[in-house]
Coordinates of C-alpha atoms in Angstrom, one line a residue:
M108 CA -47.6 47.6 -63.3
N109 CA -50.9 48.6 -64.7
G110 CA -50.8 51.7 -62.6
E111 CA -47.4 52.6 -64.0
L112 CA -48.7 51.9 -67.5
M113 CA -51.7 54.1 -67.1
S114 CA -49.6 56.9 -65.7
A115 CA -47.6 57.1 -68.9
G116 CA -49.0 59.4 -71.5
F117 CA -50.7 57.9 -74.6
L118 CA -47.9 59.4 -76.8
E119 CA -44.8 58.6 -74.5
R120 CA -42.3 56.2 -75.6
R121 CA -42.6 54.0 -72.5
R122 CA -46.2 53.4 -73.2
I123 CA -45.4 51.5 -76.3
E124 CA -42.3 49.5 -75.1
A125 CA -43.0 45.9 -76.2
R126 CA -43.4 43.3 -73.5
P127 CA -41.2 40.2 -73.6
G128 CA -42.3 37.9 -76.4
W129 CA -43.8 40.7 -78.6
S130 CA -43.2 39.6 -82.3
R131 CA -41.2 42.2 -84.3
W132 CA -43.0 41.1 -87.4
L133 CA -46.1 42.9 -86.1
V134 CA -44.3 46.3 -86.4
P135 CA -43.9 46.3 -90.3
P136 CA -47.7 46.5 -90.8
A137 CA -47.7 49.7 -88.5
A138 CA -45.0 51.3 -90.5
L139 CA -46.6 50.4 -93.8
S140 CA -49.9 52.0 -92.8
I141 CA -48.1 55.3 -92.4
H142 CA -45.8 55.1 -95.4
L143 CA -48.6 53.9 -97.8
S144 CA -50.6 56.9 -96.7
I145 CA -47.8 59.7 -97.0
G146 CA -46.7 58.0 -100.1
Q147 CA -49.9 59.6 -101.7
A148 CA -47.6 62.3 -102.7
Y149 CA -46.3 60.1 -105.5
G150 CA -49.7 60.2 -107.0
W151 CA -49.5 64.0 -107.5
S152 CA -49.2 63.8 -111.4
V153 CA -52.8 62.7 -111.6
F154 CA -53.9 65.9 -110.2
K155 CA -51.6 68.1 -112.5
P156 CA -54.0 68.2 -115.5
A157 CA -56.9 69.0 -113.2
L158 CA -55.0 71.8 -111.5
E159 CA -53.7 73.3 -114.8
H160 CA -57.1 73.3 -116.5
G161 CA -59.2 73.8 -113.5
L162 CA -57.3 76.9 -112.1
G163 CA -55.6 77.9 -115.2
V164 CA -52.1 77.5 -114.0
S165 CA -48.8 76.6 -115.8
E166 CA -47.0 73.3 -115.8
V167 CA -44.4 74.7 -113.5
Q168 CA -47.0 76.1 -111.2
S169 CA -48.9 72.7 -111.1
A170 CA -45.8 71.0 -110.0
L171 CA -45.2 73.6 -107.2
P172 CA -47.4 72.0 -104.5
F173 CA -45.5 68.7 -104.9
T174 CA -42.0 70.5 -105.0
I175 CA -42.7 72.5 -101.9
A176 CA -44.0 69.3 -100.0
I177 CA -40.6 67.5 -100.8
I178 CA -38.6 70.6 -99.7
V179 CA -40.6 70.7 -96.5
L180 CA -40.2 66.9 -96.0
G181 CA -36.4 67.2 -96.0
L182 CA -36.4 70.3 -93.7
S183 CA -38.9 68.9 -91.3
A184 CA -37.0 65.6 -91.1
A185 CA -33.7 67.4 -90.5
I186 CA -35.3 69.8 -87.8
F187 CA -37.4 67.2 -86.0
G188 CA -35.3 64.1 -86.4
T189 CA -33.7 64.2 -83.0
R190 CA -37.0 64.9 -81.3
V191 CA -38.6 61.9 -83.2
D192 CA -35.8 59.7 -81.9
S193 CA -36.4 60.8 -78.3
R194 CA -40.2 61.2 -78.3
G195 CA -40.8 58.0 -80.0
P196 CA -42.8 56.7 -83.1
R197 CA -46.3 57.1 -81.8
W198 CA -45.9 60.8 -81.1
A199 CA -44.3 61.2 -84.7
M200 CA -47.1 59.1 -86.2
V201 CA -49.9 61.1 -84.5
V202 CA -48.2 64.5 -85.5
S203 CA -47.9 63.2 -89.0
S204 CA -51.5 62.1 -89.2
S205 CA -52.8 65.4 -87.9
C206 CA -50.7 67.4 -90.4
F207 CA -51.9 65.1 -93.3
L208 CA -55.6 65.8 -92.4
V209 CA -55.1 69.6 -91.9
G210 CA -52.9 69.9 -95.1
F211 CA -55.5 68.1 -97.4
L212 CA -58.4 70.1 -95.9
L213 CA -56.5 73.3 -96.6
A214 CA -55.8 72.2 -100.1
A215 CA -59.5 71.4 -100.6
L216 CA -60.4 74.8 -99.4
G217 CA -58.0 76.2 -101.8
F218 CA -59.7 74.3 -104.7
Y219 CA -63.2 75.3 -103.5
T220 CA -62.3 79.0 -103.4
S221 CA -59.8 78.8 -106.4
Q222 CA -57.1 80.2 -104.2
Y223 CA -53.9 78.8 -105.4
W224 CA -51.8 79.9 -102.5
L225 CA -54.0 77.7 -100.1
I226 CA -53.2 74.7 -102.2
L227 CA -49.4 75.5 -101.8
L228 CA -49.9 76.1 -97.9
G229 CA -52.0 73.0 -97.4
Y230 CA -50.3 70.4 -99.7
G231 CA -46.9 71.8 -99.9
G232 CA -46.4 73.2 -96.4
V233 CA -48.5 71.4 -93.9
F234 CA -48.8 68.0 -95.7
G235 CA -45.0 68.4 -96.3
V236 CA -44.4 68.3 -92.5
A237 CA -46.7 65.1 -92.4
L238 CA -44.2 63.7 -95.0
G239 CA -41.1 64.6 -93.0
I240 CA -42.0 63.4 -89.6
G241 CA -44.0 60.4 -90.8
Y242 CA -41.1 59.3 -93.1
I243 CA -38.3 59.0 -90.6
S244 CA -40.0 57.5 -87.6
P245 CA -41.0 53.9 -88.9
V246 CA -37.5 53.7 -90.6
S247 CA -35.6 54.2 -87.5
T248 CA -37.9 52.1 -85.4
L249 CA -37.7 49.1 -87.9
M250 CA -33.9 49.3 -87.9
K251 CA -34.0 49.0 -84.0
W252 CA -36.2 45.8 -84.4
F253 CA -34.1 44.3 -87.3
P254 CA -30.3 45.0 -86.4
D255 CA -29.5 41.7 -88.0
R256 CA -31.1 42.6 -91.4
P257 CA -30.9 46.5 -91.7
G258 CA -31.3 46.5 -95.5
L259 CA -34.5 44.3 -95.3
A260 CA -35.8 46.5 -92.5
T261 CA -35.5 49.8 -94.3
G262 CA -36.8 48.2 -97.4
I263 CA -39.9 47.1 -95.6
A264 CA -40.6 50.5 -94.2
I265 CA -39.8 52.6 -97.2
M266 CA -41.5 50.1 -99.6
G267 CA -44.8 51.6 -98.3
F268 CA -44.0 55.1 -99.3
G269 CA -43.0 54.2 -102.8
G270 CA -46.1 52.1 -103.1
G271 CA -48.3 55.1 -102.2
A272 CA -49.2 55.9 -105.7
L273 CA -50.2 52.4 -106.4
I274 CA -53.3 53.2 -104.2
A275 CA -53.3 57.1 -104.7
A276 CA -53.2 57.1 -108.5
P277 CA -56.4 55.0 -109.3
L278 CA -58.1 56.2 -106.2
G279 CA -57.6 59.8 -107.0
N280 CA -58.5 59.5 -110.7
S281 CA -61.7 57.6 -109.7
L282 CA -62.7 60.4 -107.3
L283 CA -61.9 63.1 -109.8
T284 CA -64.0 61.4 -112.4
A285 CA -66.9 60.8 -109.9
F286 CA -67.0 64.4 -108.7
G287 CA -66.3 66.0 -112.1
G288 CA -62.8 67.2 -111.3
N289 CA -60.9 65.4 -114.0
Y290 CA -59.7 66.8 -117.3
V291 CA -60.4 65.2 -120.6
A292 CA -58.9 66.5 -123.7
A293 CA -61.0 66.7 -126.8
D294 CA -60.7 64.0 -129.3
P295 CA -63.1 64.7 -132.2
A296 CA -62.2 61.7 -134.1
N297 CA -63.6 59.5 -131.4
G298 CA -66.5 61.9 -130.6
I299 CA -65.0 63.0 -127.2
A300 CA -65.5 66.6 -126.1
E301 CA -63.3 68.5 -123.9
H302 CA -64.1 68.4 -120.2
V303 CA -62.8 71.1 -118.0
P304 CA -62.4 70.2 -114.4
D305 CA -64.7 71.6 -111.8
P306 CA -62.5 73.1 -108.9
A307 CA -65.2 72.1 -106.4
G308 CA -65.0 68.5 -107.5
I309 CA -61.2 68.6 -107.1
G310 CA -61.8 70.0 -103.6
L311 CA -64.2 67.2 -102.7
T312 CA -61.7 64.7 -103.9
F313 CA -59.2 66.1 -101.3
V314 CA -61.7 66.0 -98.5
V315 CA -62.6 62.3 -99.1
L316 CA -59.0 61.3 -99.5
A317 CA -58.2 63.1 -96.2
L318 CA -60.8 61.1 -94.3
I319 CA -59.8 57.8 -95.9
Y320 CA -56.1 58.2 -95.1
S321 CA -56.7 59.5 -91.5
V322 CA -58.5 56.3 -90.6
F323 CA -55.6 54.2 -92.2
M324 CA -53.0 56.2 -90.6
A325 CA -54.7 55.7 -87.1
L326 CA -54.2 51.9 -87.3
G327 CA -50.4 52.5 -87.6
W328 CA -50.0 54.6 -84.5
M329 CA -52.3 52.4 -82.4
L330 CA -50.2 49.2 -83.3
I331 CA -46.6 50.6 -83.3
R332 CA -44.2 49.3 -80.6
V333 CA -40.5 49.9 -79.7
P334 CA -38.0 47.3 -78.3
A335 CA -37.0 47.6 -74.6
P336 CA -33.4 48.9 -74.1
G337 CA -31.0 45.9 -74.4
W338 CA -33.3 43.9 -76.6
Q339 CA -32.0 42.0 -79.5
P340 CA -33.2 39.3 -81.9
T341 CA -33.0 35.6 -80.6
G342 CA -29.8 34.0 -81.7
W343 CA -28.2 37.2 -83.0
D344 CA -24.6 37.9 -81.8
P345 CA -23.7 41.7 -82.3
S346 CA -20.0 40.8 -81.9
A347 CA -20.3 38.6 -84.8
V348 CA -21.3 41.4 -87.2
K349 CA -18.2 42.0 -89.5
S350 CA -16.5 45.3 -89.0
H351 CA -14.4 45.8 -92.2
G352 CA -14.6 47.9 -95.3
L353 CA -17.4 50.5 -94.9
I354 CA -19.1 48.6 -92.1
T355 CA -18.4 49.9 -88.5
T356 CA -19.5 48.8 -84.9
N357 CA -18.6 52.3 -83.7
N358 CA -21.0 55.1 -83.4
V359 CA -21.1 58.7 -84.7
S360 CA -23.4 61.4 -83.4
A361 CA -25.6 63.4 -85.7
K362 CA -23.6 66.5 -84.9
N363 CA -20.3 64.9 -85.9
A364 CA -21.8 63.1 -88.9
I365 CA -22.4 66.3 -90.8
K366 CA -18.7 67.2 -90.3
T367 CA -17.6 64.1 -92.3
P368 CA -16.9 64.0 -96.2
Q369 CA -18.8 60.7 -96.2
F370 CA -22.1 62.4 -95.2
W371 CA -21.8 65.0 -97.9
L372 CA -20.7 62.5 -100.6
L373 CA -23.7 60.3 -99.7
W374 CA -25.8 63.6 -99.7
V375 CA -24.8 64.1 -103.4
V376 CA -25.4 60.4 -104.3
L377 CA -28.9 60.5 -102.8
C378 CA -29.8 63.9 -104.2
F379 CA -28.8 63.0 -107.9
N380 CA -30.3 59.6 -107.8
V381 CA -33.6 61.1 -106.4
T382 CA -33.4 63.9 -109.0
A383 CA -33.2 61.4 -111.9
G384 CA -36.2 59.5 -110.6
I385 CA -38.5 62.3 -109.4
G386 CA -38.2 64.1 -112.6
I387 CA -40.0 61.2 -114.5
L388 CA -42.3 60.3 -111.7
E389 CA -43.7 63.7 -110.8
K390 CA -44.7 64.1 -114.6
A391 CA -45.3 60.5 -115.3
S392 CA -48.8 60.9 -116.6
P393 CA -48.2 63.9 -118.9
I394 CA -45.1 62.2 -120.2
F395 CA -46.9 59.0 -121.1
Q396 CA -49.8 61.0 -122.7
E397 CA -47.3 63.0 -124.9
Y398 CA -45.1 60.0 -125.9
F399 CA -48.1 57.9 -126.9
P400 CA -51.1 60.1 -127.6
G401 CA -52.8 57.5 -129.8
T402 CA -53.2 54.9 -127.0
T403 CA -56.8 53.9 -126.4
G404 CA -58.2 55.6 -123.3
V405 CA -54.9 57.5 -122.9
V406 CA -55.9 59.2 -119.6
A407 CA -56.7 56.0 -118.0
A408 CA -53.7 54.4 -119.6
A409 CA -51.5 57.1 -118.2
A410 CA -53.0 56.6 -114.6
G411 CA -52.2 53.0 -115.0
F412 CA -48.6 53.9 -116.1
V413 CA -48.3 55.9 -112.8
A414 CA -49.6 52.9 -110.8
I415 CA -47.1 50.6 -112.6
L416 CA -44.2 53.0 -111.7
S417 CA -45.4 53.3 -108.2
L418 CA -45.4 49.4 -108.0
A419 CA -41.8 49.3 -109.3
N420 CA -40.9 52.1 -106.8
S421 CA -42.2 50.1 -104.0
L422 CA -40.9 46.7 -104.9
G423 CA -37.4 48.1 -105.8
R424 CA -37.3 49.6 -102.3
L425 CA -37.8 46.1 -100.8
G426 CA -36.0 43.8 -103.3
W427 CA -32.9 45.9 -104.0
S428 CA -32.4 47.0 -100.5
A429 CA -32.7 43.4 -99.1
L430 CA -30.1 42.3 -101.7
S431 CA -27.8 45.1 -100.3
D432 CA -27.4 43.0 -97.1
R433 CA -25.5 40.4 -99.2
V434 CA -23.6 42.5 -101.8
G435 CA -23.0 45.7 -99.9
R436 CA -24.5 49.3 -100.2
K437 CA -21.8 50.6 -102.4
N438 CA -22.2 48.0 -104.9
M439 CA -25.9 48.6 -105.1
Y440 CA -25.5 52.3 -105.6
R441 CA -23.1 51.4 -108.5
L442 CA -26.0 49.6 -110.1
Y443 CA -28.7 52.4 -109.3
L444 CA -26.4 55.1 -110.8
G445 CA -24.5 53.4 -113.6
V446 CA -27.4 51.3 -115.0
G447 CA -29.8 54.1 -114.5
A448 CA -27.8 56.4 -116.8
L449 CA -27.8 53.8 -119.5
L450 CA -31.4 53.3 -119.2
Y451 CA -32.2 57.0 -119.7
L452 CA -29.8 56.8 -122.7
A453 CA -32.0 54.1 -124.1
I454 CA -35.3 56.1 -123.7
I455 CA -33.6 59.0 -125.6
L456 CA -32.4 56.9 -128.4
M457 CA -35.6 54.9 -128.9
G458 CA -38.1 57.9 -128.5
D459 CA -41.7 56.9 -129.1
Q460 CA -40.9 53.9 -131.4
N461 CA -41.2 51.0 -128.7
K462 CA -43.9 51.6 -126.0
P463 CA -43.1 48.2 -124.2
L464 CA -39.3 49.0 -124.0
F465 CA -40.1 52.5 -122.9
I466 CA -42.2 51.2 -120.1
V467 CA -39.6 48.6 -119.0
C468 CA -36.8 51.2 -118.8
A469 CA -39.1 53.6 -116.8
I470 CA -40.0 50.8 -114.5
V471 CA -36.4 49.8 -113.8
I472 CA -35.3 53.5 -113.3
L473 CA -38.1 53.9 -110.8
S474 CA -37.1 50.7 -108.9
F475 CA -33.6 52.1 -108.6
Y476 CA -35.1 55.5 -107.5
G477 CA -37.0 53.8 -104.8
A478 CA -34.2 51.4 -103.7
G479 CA -32.0 54.5 -103.3
F480 CA -34.3 55.6 -100.6
A481 CA -34.5 52.3 -99.0
T482 CA -30.7 51.5 -99.0
V483 CA -29.5 54.8 -97.8
P484 CA -30.5 54.3 -94.0
A485 CA -28.6 51.0 -94.0
Y486 CA -25.6 52.8 -95.6
L487 CA -25.8 55.3 -93.0
R488 CA -25.8 52.6 -90.3
D489 CA -22.8 51.0 -92.0
L490 CA -20.8 54.3 -91.9
F491 CA -22.0 56.0 -88.6
G492 CA -23.5 53.1 -86.4
T493 CA -26.9 52.9 -84.9
Y494 CA -26.5 55.8 -82.4
Q495 CA -28.7 58.7 -83.7
V496 CA -29.0 57.1 -87.0
G497 CA -32.6 58.4 -87.3
A498 CA -31.5 61.9 -86.8
I499 CA -28.5 61.5 -89.2
H500 CA -31.1 60.2 -91.7
G501 CA -33.2 63.3 -91.1
R502 CA -30.4 65.6 -92.0
L503 CA -29.6 63.6 -95.0
L504 CA -33.1 63.8 -96.4
T505 CA -32.5 67.6 -97.1
A506 CA -30.9 66.0 -100.3
W507 CA -34.4 64.9 -101.1
S508 CA -35.7 68.4 -100.6
T509 CA -32.9 69.7 -103.1
A510 CA -33.9 67.0 -105.6
G511 CA -37.6 67.8 -105.1
V512 CA -36.7 71.2 -106.7
L513 CA -34.2 70.0 -109.2
G514 CA -36.2 67.2 -110.8
P515 CA -39.6 68.8 -111.4
L516 CA -37.8 72.1 -112.3
I517 CA -35.5 70.5 -114.9
V518 CA -38.3 68.5 -116.6
N519 CA -41.1 70.9 -116.3
A520 CA -39.2 74.1 -117.1
I521 CA -37.5 72.5 -120.1
S522 CA -40.6 70.8 -121.4
E523 CA -42.6 74.0 -121.0
H524 CA -40.1 75.8 -123.1
Q525 CA -40.0 73.2 -125.7
H526 CA -43.8 73.1 -125.9
E527 CA -43.7 77.0 -126.4
A528 CA -41.2 76.4 -129.4
G529 CA -43.8 74.0 -130.8
L530 CA -42.2 70.7 -129.8
T531 CA -44.1 67.9 -128.4
G532 CA -43.5 64.2 -127.6
P533 CA -39.9 62.8 -127.1
P534 CA -38.1 66.0 -128.4
A535 CA -39.8 68.0 -125.7
F536 CA -38.1 65.9 -122.9
K537 CA -34.8 65.0 -124.6
T538 CA -32.8 67.8 -123.1
A539 CA -34.0 67.0 -119.6
F540 CA -33.1 63.4 -119.8
I541 CA -29.7 64.2 -121.0
I542 CA -29.3 66.3 -117.8
M543 CA -30.4 63.3 -115.8
I544 CA -27.8 61.2 -117.3
A545 CA -25.2 63.7 -116.3
L546 CA -26.3 63.9 -112.8
L547 CA -26.3 60.2 -112.4
I548 CA -22.7 60.0 -113.6
V549 CA -21.6 62.6 -110.9
G550 CA -23.5 60.6 -108.4
F551 CA -21.6 57.4 -109.5
V552 CA -18.3 59.2 -109.0
C553 CA -19.3 60.5 -105.6
N554 CA -20.3 57.0 -104.5
E555 CA -16.7 55.7 -105.5
L556 CA -15.1 58.3 -103.3
I557 CA -16.9 57.1 -100.1
R558 CA -14.4 55.5 -97.6
P559 CA -14.6 54.5 -94.0
V560 CA -15.2 57.2 -91.3
N561 CA -12.2 58.5 -89.5
A562 CA -12.0 57.4 -86.0
R563 CA -11.7 60.9 -84.6
F564 CA -15.5 61.2 -85.3
F565 CA -16.4 58.2 -83.2
E566 CA -18.3 58.6 -79.9
P567 CA -16.0 57.9 -76.9
D568 CA -18.4 55.0 -75.7
T569 CA -19.7 53.0 -78.7
G570 CA -22.0 50.0 -79.2
A571 CA -24.8 49.3 -76.7
A572 CA -23.7 51.9 -74.3
A573 CA -24.0 54.6 -76.8
S574 CA -27.4 53.3 -78.0
A575 CA -28.7 53.2 -74.5
R576 CA -28.0 57.0 -74.1
T577 CA -30.9 57.6 -76.6
E578 CA -33.4 55.8 -74.2
P579 CA -34.6 57.1 -70.9
A580 CA -33.6 55.0 -68.0
R581 CA -36.6 53.0 -66.4
S582 CA -37.0 50.1 -64.2
T583 CA -37.4 46.4 -65.1
T584 CA -40.9 46.6 -64.1
E585 CA -41.7 49.4 -66.5
R586 CA -39.8 47.6 -69.4
T587 CA -41.8 44.3 -69.0
A588 CA -45.2 46.0 -68.4
R589 CA -45.4 47.9 -71.7
G590 CA -47.7 46.2 -74.2

């Protein structure tokens, strides 16, 4: 057995098949180590002021590295989704870790040399590939380990991604301050002089972040395991799973899934829910500073606001998604989209008159934003079955790419235009938030239109037989030897 194990390559799926008795609860920490790391993307707003004042770029340009990263995330998830399913999570995690390191080092070089295009290539392009490949692998792996609790499983995995800024925002802000890469606006009343960021200090921040996250991600790909073919949780009976309404025990291939109206309706639902959240999250720090400029230590307070939103984003992914196992995915999206629109309306109406209520509304909006990501893989499982659900999820994430353009573009372009017209604070963002409300309403309608998938799209052999086709055949000895 040991000889067979050693003959398997380090990155091969069979090398990481769990031996009998392996606890599935050891897998979530591996998934979290990857998702917490690539979730650094949600801390980008901390770097926007440094980029704008250190390299002299516009608001829209400072959002572009993040926007490109999200576009590449969706494209790489769609392109490599089937390969991730076949190669296994360790391969995907190592590739993601490598792209993370290279992307951040390229971005650091861009700051050192004041070459904006290198920042776009490193953070937007190469780091974007790390996001796409690193995002889908833990999700599909945990769904295989937790077939009895798909909402909880996807919530656990995707919670880490949403919580990335909880670490990245304060860590990035501290490193920028330590290396002289932060921007501080002048405040003569309090004797504070303007501090223009040093591009070299920003670059050094990215180098340190690359090294820290590389070590953390290595823990994930060392620990990850996949269940052996035919494994199922003790006491779980697949035949007892209800098969009515939107939940099916049949399977649809990734090729056929994109031919169904359900896929494209859910694509719009995810796209517009993400657009509504990403618009405020990507610009969270500047929005807070404009709404409440009189706050003591406003820069640090804004970084704290980003961290709070990240926590809400993260906890929403776990809490709301787990609740979807009880009340259903469609009902949860009714909550995300309908109540989300009302919360945006509340922010518009109250302006900057009530800081605590503004923060509460933003927190709930971001919890819905994160929950939308965490609930959608289980929604896909309900509609299309478990066969190739990872590849289907990868294709659906092109909706995230689109939202990654729409959200920042709407908020940044409109706010920049309003700033040029002399408007600041709430009036500068009112039009953008009205557009968000309209998008959420459209998403709500699309969710209502989702119905069960027509039987003509089902695979001829379903259930365990179809699932087994995604795993290479191997001997009983091999399956029990893998640790």
